[in-house]
Short mmCIF file of C-alpha atoms in Angstrom, two decimals:
data_model
loop_
_atom_site.label_atom_id
_atom_site.label_comp_id
_atom_site.label_asym_id
_atom_site.label_seq_id
_atom_site.Cartn_x
_atom_site.Cartn_y
_atom_site.Cartn_z
CA MET A 1 69.09 21.07 -174.35
CA SER A 2 71.48 20.05 -171.25
CA ILE A 3 70.71 17.30 -168.79
CA PHE A 4 72.55 19.50 -166.62
CA LEU A 5 69.98 21.96 -165.14
CA PHE A 6 71.44 22.21 -162.13
CA LYS A 7 75.30 21.17 -163.07
CA ARG A 8 75.12 18.91 -160.20
CA ASP A 9 78.48 17.26 -159.15
CA LYS A 10 77.49 13.43 -159.50
CA GLU A 11 75.82 13.85 -162.67
CA LYS A 12 79.12 15.41 -163.81
CA ASN A 13 81.29 12.41 -162.43
CA VAL A 14 78.97 9.96 -164.15
CA ILE A 15 79.72 11.50 -167.54
CA ASN A 16 83.35 12.30 -167.00
CA ASN A 17 83.90 8.77 -165.56
CA MET A 18 82.43 7.41 -168.93
CA ARG A 19 84.58 9.71 -171.02
CA LEU A 20 87.57 8.16 -169.06
CA LEU A 21 86.24 4.31 -169.84
CA ILE A 22 86.94 5.60 -173.45
CA LYS A 23 89.94 7.08 -173.52
CA MET A 24 90.92 4.19 -171.66
CA ALA A 25 89.72 2.06 -174.38
CA LEU A 26 91.52 4.44 -176.77
CA ASN A 27 94.57 3.47 -175.03
CA SER A 28 94.05 -0.41 -174.98
CA ILE A 29 93.91 -0.10 -178.49
CA ASN A 30 97.09 1.50 -179.25
CA LEU A 31 98.87 -0.79 -176.72
CA LEU A 32 97.27 -3.60 -178.57
CA LYS A 33 98.76 -2.40 -181.87
CA GLU A 34 102.10 -1.86 -180.01
CA TYR A 35 101.64 -5.46 -178.63
CA MET A 36 100.79 -7.18 -181.98
CA HIS A 37 104.07 -5.95 -183.43
CA SER A 38 106.09 -6.73 -180.65
CA LYS A 39 104.82 -9.22 -178.51
CA ASP A 40 106.43 -7.10 -175.81
CA GLU A 41 105.14 -8.68 -171.87
CA LYS A 42 104.89 -5.04 -170.49
CA LEU A 43 102.60 -3.91 -173.02
CA LEU A 44 100.07 -6.83 -172.33
CA LYS A 45 100.36 -6.43 -168.50
CA GLU A 46 99.48 -2.67 -169.03
CA ILE A 47 96.29 -3.49 -171.13
CA ILE A 48 95.09 -6.00 -167.80
CA LYS A 49 95.66 -3.49 -165.59
CA ILE A 50 93.74 -1.21 -167.83
CA GLU A 51 91.04 -3.46 -167.69
CA GLU A 52 91.24 -3.71 -163.83
CA LYS A 53 91.18 0.00 -163.47
CA GLY A 54 87.96 0.24 -166.11
CA ASP A 55 85.92 -2.45 -163.59
CA GLU A 56 86.58 0.05 -160.83
CA ILE A 57 85.25 3.29 -162.87
CA THR A 58 82.26 1.11 -164.11
CA LYS A 59 81.30 0.28 -160.25
CA ASN A 60 81.60 4.20 -159.11
CA ILE A 61 79.08 4.83 -162.00
CA ARG A 62 76.95 2.87 -160.43
CA ILE A 63 77.60 4.28 -157.27
CA ASN A 64 77.10 7.44 -158.38
CA LEU A 65 74.07 6.83 -160.29
CA GLU A 66 72.09 5.97 -156.89
CA ASN A 67 71.87 10.00 -156.26
CA ALA A 68 72.33 11.27 -159.65
CA PHE A 69 69.85 11.82 -162.94
CA LEU A 70 66.33 11.19 -163.29
CA PRO A 71 64.70 7.80 -162.54
CA ASN A 72 64.33 7.19 -166.38
CA MET A 73 67.54 7.57 -167.43
CA LYS A 74 69.58 5.27 -164.89
CA GLY A 75 68.93 2.15 -166.83
CA GLU A 76 70.36 3.45 -169.96
CA LEU A 77 73.53 5.13 -168.41
CA SER A 78 74.07 2.00 -166.18
CA ARG A 79 74.00 -0.20 -168.97
CA SER A 80 76.16 1.91 -171.09
CA ALA A 81 78.71 2.08 -168.66
CA GLU A 82 78.71 -1.95 -168.81
CA LEU A 83 79.17 -1.96 -172.15
CA LEU A 84 82.06 0.31 -171.96
CA ASP A 85 83.60 -2.15 -169.92
CA GLU A 86 83.05 -4.72 -172.14
CA THR A 87 85.23 -3.09 -174.82
CA LEU A 88 87.79 -3.10 -171.90
CA ASP A 89 87.17 -6.80 -171.58
CA SER A 90 87.51 -7.57 -175.35
CA LEU A 91 90.76 -5.85 -175.53
CA LYS A 92 92.16 -7.32 -172.84
CA HIS A 93 91.06 -11.09 -173.54
CA ALA A 94 92.45 -10.30 -177.34
CA SER A 95 95.60 -9.39 -176.20
CA MET A 96 95.84 -12.28 -173.89
CA LEU A 97 94.86 -14.55 -176.86
CA TYR A 98 97.38 -13.20 -179.02
CA GLU A 99 100.11 -14.01 -176.24
CA LEU A 100 99.16 -17.58 -176.61
CA LEU A 101 98.99 -17.61 -180.89
CA LYS A 102 101.59 -19.50 -182.29
CA TYR A 103 100.48 -18.98 -186.16
CA LYS A 104 102.38 -15.81 -187.42
CA LEU A 105 99.95 -12.88 -188.99
CA ASP A 106 100.47 -12.35 -192.50
CA SER A 107 100.70 -9.13 -194.21
CA TYR A 108 96.96 -9.42 -195.34
CA LEU A 109 95.44 -10.34 -192.06
CA LYS A 110 97.38 -7.66 -190.05
CA GLU A 111 96.36 -5.00 -192.55
CA GLU A 112 92.54 -5.95 -192.24
CA ILE A 113 92.88 -6.23 -187.87
CA ASN A 114 94.40 -2.85 -188.46
CA LEU A 115 91.73 -1.70 -190.31
CA VAL A 116 88.98 -2.73 -188.35
CA LEU A 117 90.46 -1.16 -185.06
CA MET A 118 91.08 2.32 -187.07
CA ILE A 119 87.38 2.35 -187.82
CA THR A 120 86.65 1.44 -184.11
CA VAL A 121 89.03 4.33 -182.91
CA GLU A 122 86.44 6.72 -185.10
CA MET A 123 83.59 5.16 -183.29
CA PHE A 124 84.92 5.44 -179.65
CA LYS A 125 85.41 9.34 -180.70
CA HIS A 126 82.17 9.59 -182.23
CA LEU A 127 80.65 8.56 -178.46
CA GLU A 128 82.67 11.25 -177.26
CA ARG A 129 80.73 13.44 -179.39
CA ILE A 130 77.46 12.01 -178.37
CA LEU A 131 78.51 12.51 -174.39
CA ASP A 132 79.15 16.20 -175.47
CA VAL A 133 75.76 16.51 -177.04
CA ILE A 134 73.90 14.91 -173.75
CA GLU A 135 76.28 17.48 -171.54
CA ASN A 136 75.69 20.47 -174.30
CA GLY A 137 72.61 19.95 -176.05
CA GLY A 138 72.62 19.40 -179.87
CA ASP A 139 71.50 16.48 -182.34
CA LEU A 140 72.62 12.93 -182.04
CA ASP A 141 70.81 12.02 -185.54
CA THR A 142 73.86 12.55 -187.60
CA ILE A 143 76.37 11.23 -184.78
CA ILE A 144 74.44 7.94 -184.70
CA LYS A 145 74.20 7.45 -188.33
CA GLU A 146 78.22 7.82 -188.74
CA ILE A 147 78.69 4.79 -185.81
CA LYS A 148 76.04 2.51 -187.32
CA ASP A 149 77.38 3.00 -190.87
CA LYS A 150 80.91 2.38 -189.00
CA GLU A 151 79.60 -0.88 -187.48
CA LYS A 152 78.04 -2.19 -190.31
CA PHE A 153 81.61 -1.50 -192.55
CA ILE A 154 83.52 -3.58 -189.93
CA ASP A 155 80.68 -6.47 -190.45
CA ASP A 156 81.70 -6.24 -193.87
CA ILE A 157 85.28 -6.13 -193.55
CA TYR A 158 84.51 -9.13 -191.28
CA GLN A 159 82.23 -11.33 -193.53
CA ASN A 160 83.51 -10.84 -196.59
CA LYS A 161 87.34 -10.40 -196.16
CA ILE A 162 88.47 -11.95 -192.73
CA TYR A 163 85.88 -14.56 -192.65
CA LYS A 164 86.49 -15.64 -196.14
CA TYR A 165 90.26 -15.53 -195.99
CA LEU A 166 90.02 -17.80 -192.86
CA ILE A 167 88.17 -20.69 -194.28
CA ASN A 168 90.90 -21.12 -196.65
CA LEU A 169 93.75 -20.76 -194.24
CA GLU A 170 96.06 -23.48 -193.76
CA ILE A 171 96.77 -24.04 -189.59
CA ARG A 172 98.34 -26.88 -188.32
CA SER A 173 96.63 -27.07 -185.10
CA PHE A 174 93.51 -26.79 -184.26
CA TRP A 175 93.99 -24.82 -181.14
CA ASP A 176 96.15 -22.23 -183.17
CA GLY A 177 92.82 -21.95 -185.43
CA LYS A 178 90.61 -21.50 -182.71
CA ILE A 179 93.04 -18.60 -180.85
CA LEU A 180 93.25 -16.99 -183.92
CA CYS A 181 89.44 -16.71 -184.50
CA ASP A 182 88.35 -15.94 -180.93
CA PHE A 183 90.98 -12.96 -181.17
CA ILE A 184 89.81 -11.70 -184.21
CA ASP A 185 86.17 -12.12 -182.83
CA ASN A 186 86.87 -10.09 -179.87
CA ILE A 187 88.45 -7.10 -181.80
CA VAL A 188 85.19 -7.20 -184.09
CA ASP A 189 82.76 -7.69 -180.82
CA ILE A 190 83.75 -4.17 -180.06
CA SER A 191 82.38 -2.30 -182.67
CA ASP A 192 78.84 -4.03 -181.66
CA TYR A 193 79.25 -2.68 -177.73
CA ILE A 194 80.27 0.67 -178.94
CA GLU A 195 76.52 0.77 -181.17
CA ASP A 196 74.89 -0.52 -178.46
CA VAL A 197 75.98 2.39 -176.05
CA ALA A 198 75.29 4.53 -178.84
CA ASP A 199 71.61 3.16 -178.89
CA GLU A 200 71.43 3.33 -175.15
CA LEU A 201 72.39 7.13 -174.99
CA GLN A 202 70.04 8.05 -177.65
CA ILE A 203 67.05 6.46 -175.85
CA MET A 204 68.14 8.32 -172.64
CA TYR A 205 68.41 11.47 -174.25
CA PHE A 206 65.24 11.41 -176.03
CA HIS A 207 63.54 11.24 -172.01
CA ILE A 208 64.75 14.52 -171.70
CA LYS A 209 63.71 16.48 -175.08
#
């Protein structure tokens, strides 16, 4: 069952803006991967601009929610928009931290970070599928499971590969060590935000079934 029983513009605007936040996050991930390779300042500025635009879109979603959807749906949708905005914040912070990082990432860390980012991209695409179900109806269970499985996989990579590698890494500067850890944390945290968005949207969808 679709929640768009009357196909109202304000409901469509909210969902379309959430799709836009997801597309912006995917764009920022691609820019971050390029920036990690080149450290081109133009790429960093573009990532920052995307985050700033994300703040505007999130505000627009809140405004439209005042006159859109049933009251028991507004909270989950507002929270979902905030969490998507957090993903853009994390990508911006990761990029800014990488700018400050003097330690050169070795091939092992680059490979694991790129794997995390690749899985994160897949999770964002699953979020788009959830929005398709919300608009057109369908079953969320399989999509939610895929997101949770991927979030668990990222946690496993972080705890059993990246973290164990980091604690044995020799870095001369305390600040380089902290910046490196914060950089990786910001990237890993995105999967948690995506899982939380999926949970919020699932709860919201239950209200109309």
